[in-house]
PDB file of C-alpha atoms and ligand atoms in Angstrom:
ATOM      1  CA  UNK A   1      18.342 -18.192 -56.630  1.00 86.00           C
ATOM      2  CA  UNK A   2      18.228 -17.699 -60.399  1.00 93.00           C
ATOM      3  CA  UNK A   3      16.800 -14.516 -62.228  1.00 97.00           C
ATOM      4  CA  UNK A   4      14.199 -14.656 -64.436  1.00 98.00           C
ATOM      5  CA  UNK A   5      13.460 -12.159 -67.690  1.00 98.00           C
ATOM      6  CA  UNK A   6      10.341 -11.199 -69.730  1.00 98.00           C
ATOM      7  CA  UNK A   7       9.128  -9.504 -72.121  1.00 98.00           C
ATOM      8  CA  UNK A   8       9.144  -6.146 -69.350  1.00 98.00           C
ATOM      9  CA  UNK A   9      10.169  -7.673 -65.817  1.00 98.00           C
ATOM     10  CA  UNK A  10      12.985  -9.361 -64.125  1.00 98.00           C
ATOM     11  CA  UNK A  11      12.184 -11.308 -61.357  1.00 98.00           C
ATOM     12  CA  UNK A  12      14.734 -11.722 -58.927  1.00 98.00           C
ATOM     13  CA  UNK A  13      15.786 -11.897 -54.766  1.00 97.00           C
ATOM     14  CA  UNK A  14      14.674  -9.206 -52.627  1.00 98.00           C
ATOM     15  CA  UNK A  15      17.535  -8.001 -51.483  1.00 97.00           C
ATOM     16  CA  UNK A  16      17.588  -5.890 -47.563  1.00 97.00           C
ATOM     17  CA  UNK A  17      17.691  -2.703 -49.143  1.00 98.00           C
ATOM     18  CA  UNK A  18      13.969  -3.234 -50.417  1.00 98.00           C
ATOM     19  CA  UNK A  19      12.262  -3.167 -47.223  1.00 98.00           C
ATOM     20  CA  UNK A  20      11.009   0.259 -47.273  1.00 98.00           C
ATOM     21  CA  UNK A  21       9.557  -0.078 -50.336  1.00 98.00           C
ATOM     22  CA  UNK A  22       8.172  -3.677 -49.483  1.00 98.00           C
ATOM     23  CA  UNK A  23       6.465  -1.513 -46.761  1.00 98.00           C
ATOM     24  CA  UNK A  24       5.211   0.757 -48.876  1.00 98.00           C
ATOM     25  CA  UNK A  25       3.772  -0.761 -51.710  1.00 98.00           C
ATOM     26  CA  UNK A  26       2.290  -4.188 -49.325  1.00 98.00           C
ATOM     27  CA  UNK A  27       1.352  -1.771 -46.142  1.00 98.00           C
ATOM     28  CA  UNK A  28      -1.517  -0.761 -48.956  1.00 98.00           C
ATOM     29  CA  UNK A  29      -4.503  -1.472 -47.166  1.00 98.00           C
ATOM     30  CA  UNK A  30      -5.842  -3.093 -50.947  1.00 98.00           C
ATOM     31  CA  UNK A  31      -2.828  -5.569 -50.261  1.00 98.00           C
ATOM     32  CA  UNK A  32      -3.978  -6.601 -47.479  1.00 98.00           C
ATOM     33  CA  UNK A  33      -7.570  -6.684 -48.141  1.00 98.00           C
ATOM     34  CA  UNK A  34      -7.340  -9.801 -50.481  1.00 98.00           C
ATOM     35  CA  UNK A  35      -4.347 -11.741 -49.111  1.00 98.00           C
ATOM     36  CA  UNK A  36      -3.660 -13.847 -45.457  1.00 95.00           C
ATOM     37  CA  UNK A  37      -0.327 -13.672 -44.716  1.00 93.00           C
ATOM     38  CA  UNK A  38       0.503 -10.068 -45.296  1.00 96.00           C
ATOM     39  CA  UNK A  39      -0.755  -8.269 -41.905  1.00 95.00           C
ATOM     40  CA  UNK A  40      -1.720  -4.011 -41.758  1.00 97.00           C
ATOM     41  CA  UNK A  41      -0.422  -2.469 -40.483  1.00 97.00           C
ATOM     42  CA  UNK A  42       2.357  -2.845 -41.990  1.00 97.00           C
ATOM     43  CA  UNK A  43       5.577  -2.299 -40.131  1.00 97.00           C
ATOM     44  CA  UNK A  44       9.447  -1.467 -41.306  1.00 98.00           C
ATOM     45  CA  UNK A  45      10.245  -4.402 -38.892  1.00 98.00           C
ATOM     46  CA  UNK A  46       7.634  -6.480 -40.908  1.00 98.00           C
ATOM     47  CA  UNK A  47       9.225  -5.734 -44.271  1.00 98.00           C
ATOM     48  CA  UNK A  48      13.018  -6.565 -42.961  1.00 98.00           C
ATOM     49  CA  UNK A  49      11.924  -9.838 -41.138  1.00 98.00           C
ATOM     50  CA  UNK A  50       9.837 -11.218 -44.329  1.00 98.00           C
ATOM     51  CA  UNK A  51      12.719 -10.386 -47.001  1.00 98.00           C
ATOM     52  CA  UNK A  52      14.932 -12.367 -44.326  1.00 98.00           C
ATOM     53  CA  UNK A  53      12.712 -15.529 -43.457  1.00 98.00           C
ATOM     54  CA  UNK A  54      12.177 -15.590 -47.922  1.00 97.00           C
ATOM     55  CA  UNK A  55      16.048 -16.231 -47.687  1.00 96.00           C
ATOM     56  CA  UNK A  56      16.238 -18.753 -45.535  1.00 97.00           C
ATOM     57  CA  UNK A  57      12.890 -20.577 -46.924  1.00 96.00           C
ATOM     58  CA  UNK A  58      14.751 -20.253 -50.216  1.00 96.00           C
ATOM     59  CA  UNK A  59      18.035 -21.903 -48.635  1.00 94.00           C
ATOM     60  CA  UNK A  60      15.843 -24.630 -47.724  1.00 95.00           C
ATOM     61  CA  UNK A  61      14.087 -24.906 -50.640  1.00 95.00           C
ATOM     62  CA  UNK A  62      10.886 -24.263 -48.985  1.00 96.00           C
ATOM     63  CA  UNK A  63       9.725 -21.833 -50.942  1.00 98.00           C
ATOM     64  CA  UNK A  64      10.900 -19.489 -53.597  1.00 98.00           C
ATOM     65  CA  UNK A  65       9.809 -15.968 -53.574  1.00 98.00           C
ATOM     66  CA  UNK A  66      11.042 -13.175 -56.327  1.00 98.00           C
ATOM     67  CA  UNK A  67      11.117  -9.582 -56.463  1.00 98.00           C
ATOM     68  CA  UNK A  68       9.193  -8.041 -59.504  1.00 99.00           C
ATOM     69  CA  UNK A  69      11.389  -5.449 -61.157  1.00 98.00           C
ATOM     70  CA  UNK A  70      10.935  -3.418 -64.065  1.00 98.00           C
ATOM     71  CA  UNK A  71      13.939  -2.962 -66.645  1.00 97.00           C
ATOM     72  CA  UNK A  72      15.000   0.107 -64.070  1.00 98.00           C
ATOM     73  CA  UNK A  73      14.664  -1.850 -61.534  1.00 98.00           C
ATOM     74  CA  UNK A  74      11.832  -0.109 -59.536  1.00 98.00           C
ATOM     75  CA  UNK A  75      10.299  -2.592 -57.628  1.00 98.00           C
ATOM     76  CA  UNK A  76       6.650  -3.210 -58.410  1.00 98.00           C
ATOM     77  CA  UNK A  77       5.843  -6.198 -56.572  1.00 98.00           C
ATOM     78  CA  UNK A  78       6.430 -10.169 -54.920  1.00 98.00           C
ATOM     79  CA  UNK A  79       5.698 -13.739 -56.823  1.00 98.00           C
ATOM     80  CA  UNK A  80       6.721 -16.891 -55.602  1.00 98.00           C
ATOM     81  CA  UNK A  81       6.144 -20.422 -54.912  1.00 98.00           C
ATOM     82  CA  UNK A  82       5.643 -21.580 -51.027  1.00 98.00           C
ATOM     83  CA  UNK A  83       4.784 -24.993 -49.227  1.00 98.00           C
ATOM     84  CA  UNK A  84       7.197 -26.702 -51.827  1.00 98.00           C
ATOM     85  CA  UNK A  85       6.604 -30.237 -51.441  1.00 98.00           C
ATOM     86  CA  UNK A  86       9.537 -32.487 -52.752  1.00 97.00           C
ATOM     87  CA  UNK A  87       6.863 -35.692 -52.053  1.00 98.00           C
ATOM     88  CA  UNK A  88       4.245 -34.516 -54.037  1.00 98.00           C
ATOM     89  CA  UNK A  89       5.678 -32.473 -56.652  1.00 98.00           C
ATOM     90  CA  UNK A  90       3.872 -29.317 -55.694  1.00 98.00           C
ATOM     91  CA  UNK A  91       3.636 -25.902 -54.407  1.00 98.00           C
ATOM     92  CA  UNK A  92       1.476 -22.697 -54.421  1.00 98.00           C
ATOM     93  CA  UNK A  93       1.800 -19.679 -56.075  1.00 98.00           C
ATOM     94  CA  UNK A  94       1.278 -16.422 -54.696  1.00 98.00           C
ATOM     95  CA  UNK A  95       1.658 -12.988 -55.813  1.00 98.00           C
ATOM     96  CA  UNK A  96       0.916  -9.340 -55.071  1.00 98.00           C
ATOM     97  CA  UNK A  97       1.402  -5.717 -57.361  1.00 98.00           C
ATOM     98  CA  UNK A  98       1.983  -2.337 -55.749  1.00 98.00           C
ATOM     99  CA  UNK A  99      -1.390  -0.526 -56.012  1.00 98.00           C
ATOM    100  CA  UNK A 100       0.149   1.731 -58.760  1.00 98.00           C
ATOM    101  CA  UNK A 101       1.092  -0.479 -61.195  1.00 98.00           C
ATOM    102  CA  UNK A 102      -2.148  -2.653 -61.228  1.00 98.00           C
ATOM    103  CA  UNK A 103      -3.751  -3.132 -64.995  1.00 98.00           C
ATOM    104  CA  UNK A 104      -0.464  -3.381 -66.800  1.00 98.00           C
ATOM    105  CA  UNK A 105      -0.483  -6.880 -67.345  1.00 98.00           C
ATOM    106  CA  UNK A 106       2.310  -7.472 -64.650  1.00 98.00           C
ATOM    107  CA  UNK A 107       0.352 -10.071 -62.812  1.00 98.00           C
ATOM    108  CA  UNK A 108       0.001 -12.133 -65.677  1.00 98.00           C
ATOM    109  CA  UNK A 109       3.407 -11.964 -66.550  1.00 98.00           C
ATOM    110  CA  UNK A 110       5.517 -12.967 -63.450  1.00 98.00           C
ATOM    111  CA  UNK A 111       2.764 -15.535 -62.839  1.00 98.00           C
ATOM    112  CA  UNK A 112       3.309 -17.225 -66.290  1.00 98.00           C
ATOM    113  CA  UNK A 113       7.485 -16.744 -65.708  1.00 98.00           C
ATOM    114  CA  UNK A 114       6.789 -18.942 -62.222  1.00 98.00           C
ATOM    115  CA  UNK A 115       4.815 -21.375 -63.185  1.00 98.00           C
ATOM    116  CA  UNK A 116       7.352 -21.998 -66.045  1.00 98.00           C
ATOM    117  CA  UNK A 117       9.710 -21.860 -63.513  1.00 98.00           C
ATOM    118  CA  UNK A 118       7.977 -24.452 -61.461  1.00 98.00           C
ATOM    119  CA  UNK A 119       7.909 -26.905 -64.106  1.00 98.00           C
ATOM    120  CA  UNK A 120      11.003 -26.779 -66.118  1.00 97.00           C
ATOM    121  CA  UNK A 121      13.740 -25.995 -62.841  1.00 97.00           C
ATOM    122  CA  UNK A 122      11.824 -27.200 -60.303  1.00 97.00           C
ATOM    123  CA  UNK A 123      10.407 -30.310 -61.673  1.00 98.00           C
ATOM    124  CA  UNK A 124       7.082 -29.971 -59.837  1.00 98.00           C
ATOM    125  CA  UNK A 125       4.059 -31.813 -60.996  1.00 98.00           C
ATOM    126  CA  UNK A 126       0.899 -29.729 -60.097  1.00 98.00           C
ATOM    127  CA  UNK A 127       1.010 -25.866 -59.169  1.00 98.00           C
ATOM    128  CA  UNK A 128      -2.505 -24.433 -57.361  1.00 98.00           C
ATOM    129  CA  UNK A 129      -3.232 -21.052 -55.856  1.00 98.00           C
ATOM    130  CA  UNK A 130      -6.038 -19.692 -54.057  1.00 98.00           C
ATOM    131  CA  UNK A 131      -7.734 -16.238 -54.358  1.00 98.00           C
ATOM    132  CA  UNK A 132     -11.331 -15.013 -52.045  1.00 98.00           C
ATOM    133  CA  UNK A 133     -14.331 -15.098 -54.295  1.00 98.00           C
ATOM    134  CA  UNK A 134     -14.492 -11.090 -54.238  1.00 98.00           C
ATOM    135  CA  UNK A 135     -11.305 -10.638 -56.167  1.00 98.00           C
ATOM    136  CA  UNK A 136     -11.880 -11.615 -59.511  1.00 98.00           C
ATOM    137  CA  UNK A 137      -8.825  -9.942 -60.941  1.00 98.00           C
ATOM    138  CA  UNK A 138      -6.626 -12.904 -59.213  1.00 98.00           C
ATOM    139  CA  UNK A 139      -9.128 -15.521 -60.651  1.00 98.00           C
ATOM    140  CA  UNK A 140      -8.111 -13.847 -64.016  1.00 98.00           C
ATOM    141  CA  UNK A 141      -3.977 -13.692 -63.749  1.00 98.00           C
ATOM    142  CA  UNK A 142      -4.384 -17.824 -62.466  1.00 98.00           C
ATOM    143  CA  UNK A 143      -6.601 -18.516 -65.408  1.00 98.00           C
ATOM    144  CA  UNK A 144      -3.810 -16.969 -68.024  1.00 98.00           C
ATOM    145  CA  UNK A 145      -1.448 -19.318 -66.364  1.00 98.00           C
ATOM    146  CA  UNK A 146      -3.235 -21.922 -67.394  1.00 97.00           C
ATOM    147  CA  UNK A 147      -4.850 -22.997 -64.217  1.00 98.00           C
ATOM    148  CA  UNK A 148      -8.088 -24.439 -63.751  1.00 98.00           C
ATOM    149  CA  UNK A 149     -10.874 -24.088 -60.953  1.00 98.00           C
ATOM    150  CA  UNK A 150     -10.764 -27.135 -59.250  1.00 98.00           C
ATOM    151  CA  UNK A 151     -13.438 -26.070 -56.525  1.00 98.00           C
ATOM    152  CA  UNK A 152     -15.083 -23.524 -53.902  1.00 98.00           C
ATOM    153  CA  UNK A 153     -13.709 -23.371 -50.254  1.00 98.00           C
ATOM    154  CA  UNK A 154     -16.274 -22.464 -48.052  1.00 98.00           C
ATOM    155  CA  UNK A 155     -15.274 -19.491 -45.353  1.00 98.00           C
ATOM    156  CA  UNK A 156     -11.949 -21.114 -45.856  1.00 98.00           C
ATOM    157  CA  UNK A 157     -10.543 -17.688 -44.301  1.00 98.00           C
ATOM    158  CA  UNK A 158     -11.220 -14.788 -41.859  1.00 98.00           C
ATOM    159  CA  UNK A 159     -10.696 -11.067 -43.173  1.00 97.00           C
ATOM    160  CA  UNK A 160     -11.439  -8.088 -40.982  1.00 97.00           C
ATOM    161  CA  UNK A 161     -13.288 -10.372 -39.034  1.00 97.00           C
ATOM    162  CA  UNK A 162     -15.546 -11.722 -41.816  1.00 98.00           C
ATOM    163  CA  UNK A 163     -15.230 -15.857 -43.425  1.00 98.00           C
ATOM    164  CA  UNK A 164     -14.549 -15.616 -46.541  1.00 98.00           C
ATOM    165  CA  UNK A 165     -15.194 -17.914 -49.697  1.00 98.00           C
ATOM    166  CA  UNK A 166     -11.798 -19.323 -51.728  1.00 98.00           C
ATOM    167  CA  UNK A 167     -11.705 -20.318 -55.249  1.00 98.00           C
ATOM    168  CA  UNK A 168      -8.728 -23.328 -55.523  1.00 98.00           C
ATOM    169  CA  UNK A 169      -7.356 -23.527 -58.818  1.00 98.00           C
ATOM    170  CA  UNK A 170      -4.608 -25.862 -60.229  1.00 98.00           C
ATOM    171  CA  UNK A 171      -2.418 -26.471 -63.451  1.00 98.00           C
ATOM    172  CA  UNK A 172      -0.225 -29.510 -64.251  1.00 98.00           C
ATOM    173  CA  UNK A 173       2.745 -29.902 -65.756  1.00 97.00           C
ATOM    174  CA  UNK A 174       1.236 -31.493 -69.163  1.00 95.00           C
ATOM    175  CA  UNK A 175      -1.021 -28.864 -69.307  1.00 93.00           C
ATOM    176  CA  UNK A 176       1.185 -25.856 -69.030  1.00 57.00           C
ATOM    177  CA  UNK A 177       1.628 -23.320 -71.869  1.00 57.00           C
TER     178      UNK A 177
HETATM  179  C1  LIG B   1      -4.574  -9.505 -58.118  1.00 63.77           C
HETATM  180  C2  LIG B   1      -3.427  -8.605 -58.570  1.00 63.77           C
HETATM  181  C3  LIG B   1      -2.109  -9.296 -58.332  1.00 63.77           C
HETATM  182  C4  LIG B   1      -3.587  -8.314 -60.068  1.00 63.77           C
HETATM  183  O1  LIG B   1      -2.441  -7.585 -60.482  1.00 63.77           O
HETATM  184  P1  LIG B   1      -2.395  -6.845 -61.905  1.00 63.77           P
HETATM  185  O2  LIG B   1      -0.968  -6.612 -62.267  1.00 63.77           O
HETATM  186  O3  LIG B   1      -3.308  -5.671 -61.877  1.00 63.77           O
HETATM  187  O4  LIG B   1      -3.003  -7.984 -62.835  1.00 63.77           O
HETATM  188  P2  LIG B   1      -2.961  -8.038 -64.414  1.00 63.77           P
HETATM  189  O5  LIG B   1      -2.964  -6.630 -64.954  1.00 63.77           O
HETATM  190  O6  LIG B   1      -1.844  -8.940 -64.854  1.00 63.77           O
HETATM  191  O7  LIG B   1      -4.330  -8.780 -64.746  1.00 63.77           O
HETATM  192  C5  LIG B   1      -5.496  -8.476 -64.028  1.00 63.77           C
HETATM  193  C6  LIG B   1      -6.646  -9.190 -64.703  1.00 63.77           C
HETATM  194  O8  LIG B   1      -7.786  -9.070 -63.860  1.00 63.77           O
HETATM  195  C7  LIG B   1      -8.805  -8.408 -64.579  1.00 63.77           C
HETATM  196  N1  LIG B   1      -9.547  -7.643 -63.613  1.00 63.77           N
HETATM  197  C8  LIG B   1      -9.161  -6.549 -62.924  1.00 63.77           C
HETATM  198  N2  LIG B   1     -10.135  -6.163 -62.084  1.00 63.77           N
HETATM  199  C9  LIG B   1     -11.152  -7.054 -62.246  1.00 63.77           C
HETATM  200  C10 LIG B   1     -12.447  -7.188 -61.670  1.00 63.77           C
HETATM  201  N3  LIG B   1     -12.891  -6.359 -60.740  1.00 63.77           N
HETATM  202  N4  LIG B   1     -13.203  -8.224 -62.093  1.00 63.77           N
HETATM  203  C11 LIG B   1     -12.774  -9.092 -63.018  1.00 63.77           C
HETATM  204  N5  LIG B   1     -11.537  -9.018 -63.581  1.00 63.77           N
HETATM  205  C12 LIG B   1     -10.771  -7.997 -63.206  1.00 63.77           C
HETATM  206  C13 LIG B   1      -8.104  -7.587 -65.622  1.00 63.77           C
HETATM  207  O9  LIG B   1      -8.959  -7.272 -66.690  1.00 63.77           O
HETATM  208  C14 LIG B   1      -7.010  -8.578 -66.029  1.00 63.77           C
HETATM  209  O10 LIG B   1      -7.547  -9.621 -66.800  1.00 63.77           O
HETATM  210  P3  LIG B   1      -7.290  -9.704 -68.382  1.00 63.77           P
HETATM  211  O11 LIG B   1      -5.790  -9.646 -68.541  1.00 63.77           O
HETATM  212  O12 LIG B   1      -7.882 -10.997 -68.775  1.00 63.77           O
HETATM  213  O13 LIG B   1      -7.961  -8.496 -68.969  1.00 63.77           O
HETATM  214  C15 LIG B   1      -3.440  -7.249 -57.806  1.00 63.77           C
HETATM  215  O14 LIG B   1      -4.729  -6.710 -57.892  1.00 63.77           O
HETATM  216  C16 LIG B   1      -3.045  -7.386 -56.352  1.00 63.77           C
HETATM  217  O15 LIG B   1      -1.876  -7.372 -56.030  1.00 63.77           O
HETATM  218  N6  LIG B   1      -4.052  -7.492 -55.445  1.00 63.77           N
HETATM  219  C17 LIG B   1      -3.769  -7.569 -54.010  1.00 63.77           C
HETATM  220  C18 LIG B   1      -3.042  -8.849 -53.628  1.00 63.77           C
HETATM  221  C19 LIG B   1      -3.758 -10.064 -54.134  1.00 63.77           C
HETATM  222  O16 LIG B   1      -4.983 -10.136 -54.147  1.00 63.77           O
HETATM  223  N7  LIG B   1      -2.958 -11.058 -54.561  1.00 63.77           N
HETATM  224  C20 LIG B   1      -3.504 -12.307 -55.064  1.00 63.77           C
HETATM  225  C21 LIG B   1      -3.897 -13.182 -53.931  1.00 63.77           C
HETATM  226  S1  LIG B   1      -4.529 -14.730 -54.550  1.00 63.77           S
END
């Protein structure tokens, strides 16, 4: 699993010893609110079992999933491409930031580093993500990638309880930055 540098992060492997701060900063309830996969409560036992399974996905090649790290290495969130699909040339990115550090720009700039990623080491084709209609902000950090909105997924989810409206959006290789 290579590491990746920008301009203020390195993206790398989560590594055991970040489970209590995985639970910290994704047991946020805000996490949560806007994502599928990441359940709240959040458990310890959650934290150690997801940096585990991202291992072995990544020894399959399944997915890819780094660690966002500032320059000190605090830990201030997850990117990472899942569902890679060797037949099509594809996969979907994903990403959360710790409550604390949200309106830096860090979004944007681990997304951009993955997609890159994507592309040039991975050799995919076509890279899409999906965020709920009521959380613009990931609708914004996709866009800087330079992903488009390919369309509007009706109650494509339950939250809470509640169906909730997706926005799909996609970028291709030629059209990367
Ligand atoms: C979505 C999320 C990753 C954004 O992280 P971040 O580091 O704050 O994002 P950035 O600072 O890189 O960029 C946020 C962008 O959204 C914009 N934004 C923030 N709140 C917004 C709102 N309510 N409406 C519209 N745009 C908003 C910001 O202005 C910025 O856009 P700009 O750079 O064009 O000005 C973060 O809020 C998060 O982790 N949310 C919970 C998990 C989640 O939803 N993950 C994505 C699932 S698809």
């Amino acid at each position: 699993m290579p590491t990746l540098r920008t301009a203020r992060l390195i993206l790398g492997p989560f590594e055991p010893n970040d489970a209590v701060e995985v639970q910290r900063l994704a047991g946020a309830r805000e996490i949560a609110d806007t994502t599928v996969s990441i359940p709240h409560p959040y458990e310890l036992d959650h934290a150690v079992a997801w940096i585990e399974q991202q291992r072995k996905e990544s020894v399959r090649g399944r997915s890819v999933t780094f660690a966002i790290r500032l320059s000190d290495r605090t830990l201030v969130g997850s990117v990472g491409l899942r569902d890679i699909d060797p037949e099509h040339c594809q996969a979907e990115l994903g990403f959360w930031i710790g409550r604390e550090w949200w309106g830096k720009g860090y979004a944007r700039e681990a997304a951009a580093a993955v997609v890159r990623f994507g592309f040039e080491i991975l050799g995919l084709n076509r890279i899409y993500a999906h965020h709920m209609v009521r959380n613009p902000a990931a609708g914004r950090v996709l866009e800087s990638t330079g992903m488009q909105r390919e369309g509007l997924l009706r109650q494509r989810v339950r939250k809470w309880g509640r169906y909730e409206d997706v926005v799909l959006y996609a970028v291709l290789r030629d059209e990367g930055d």
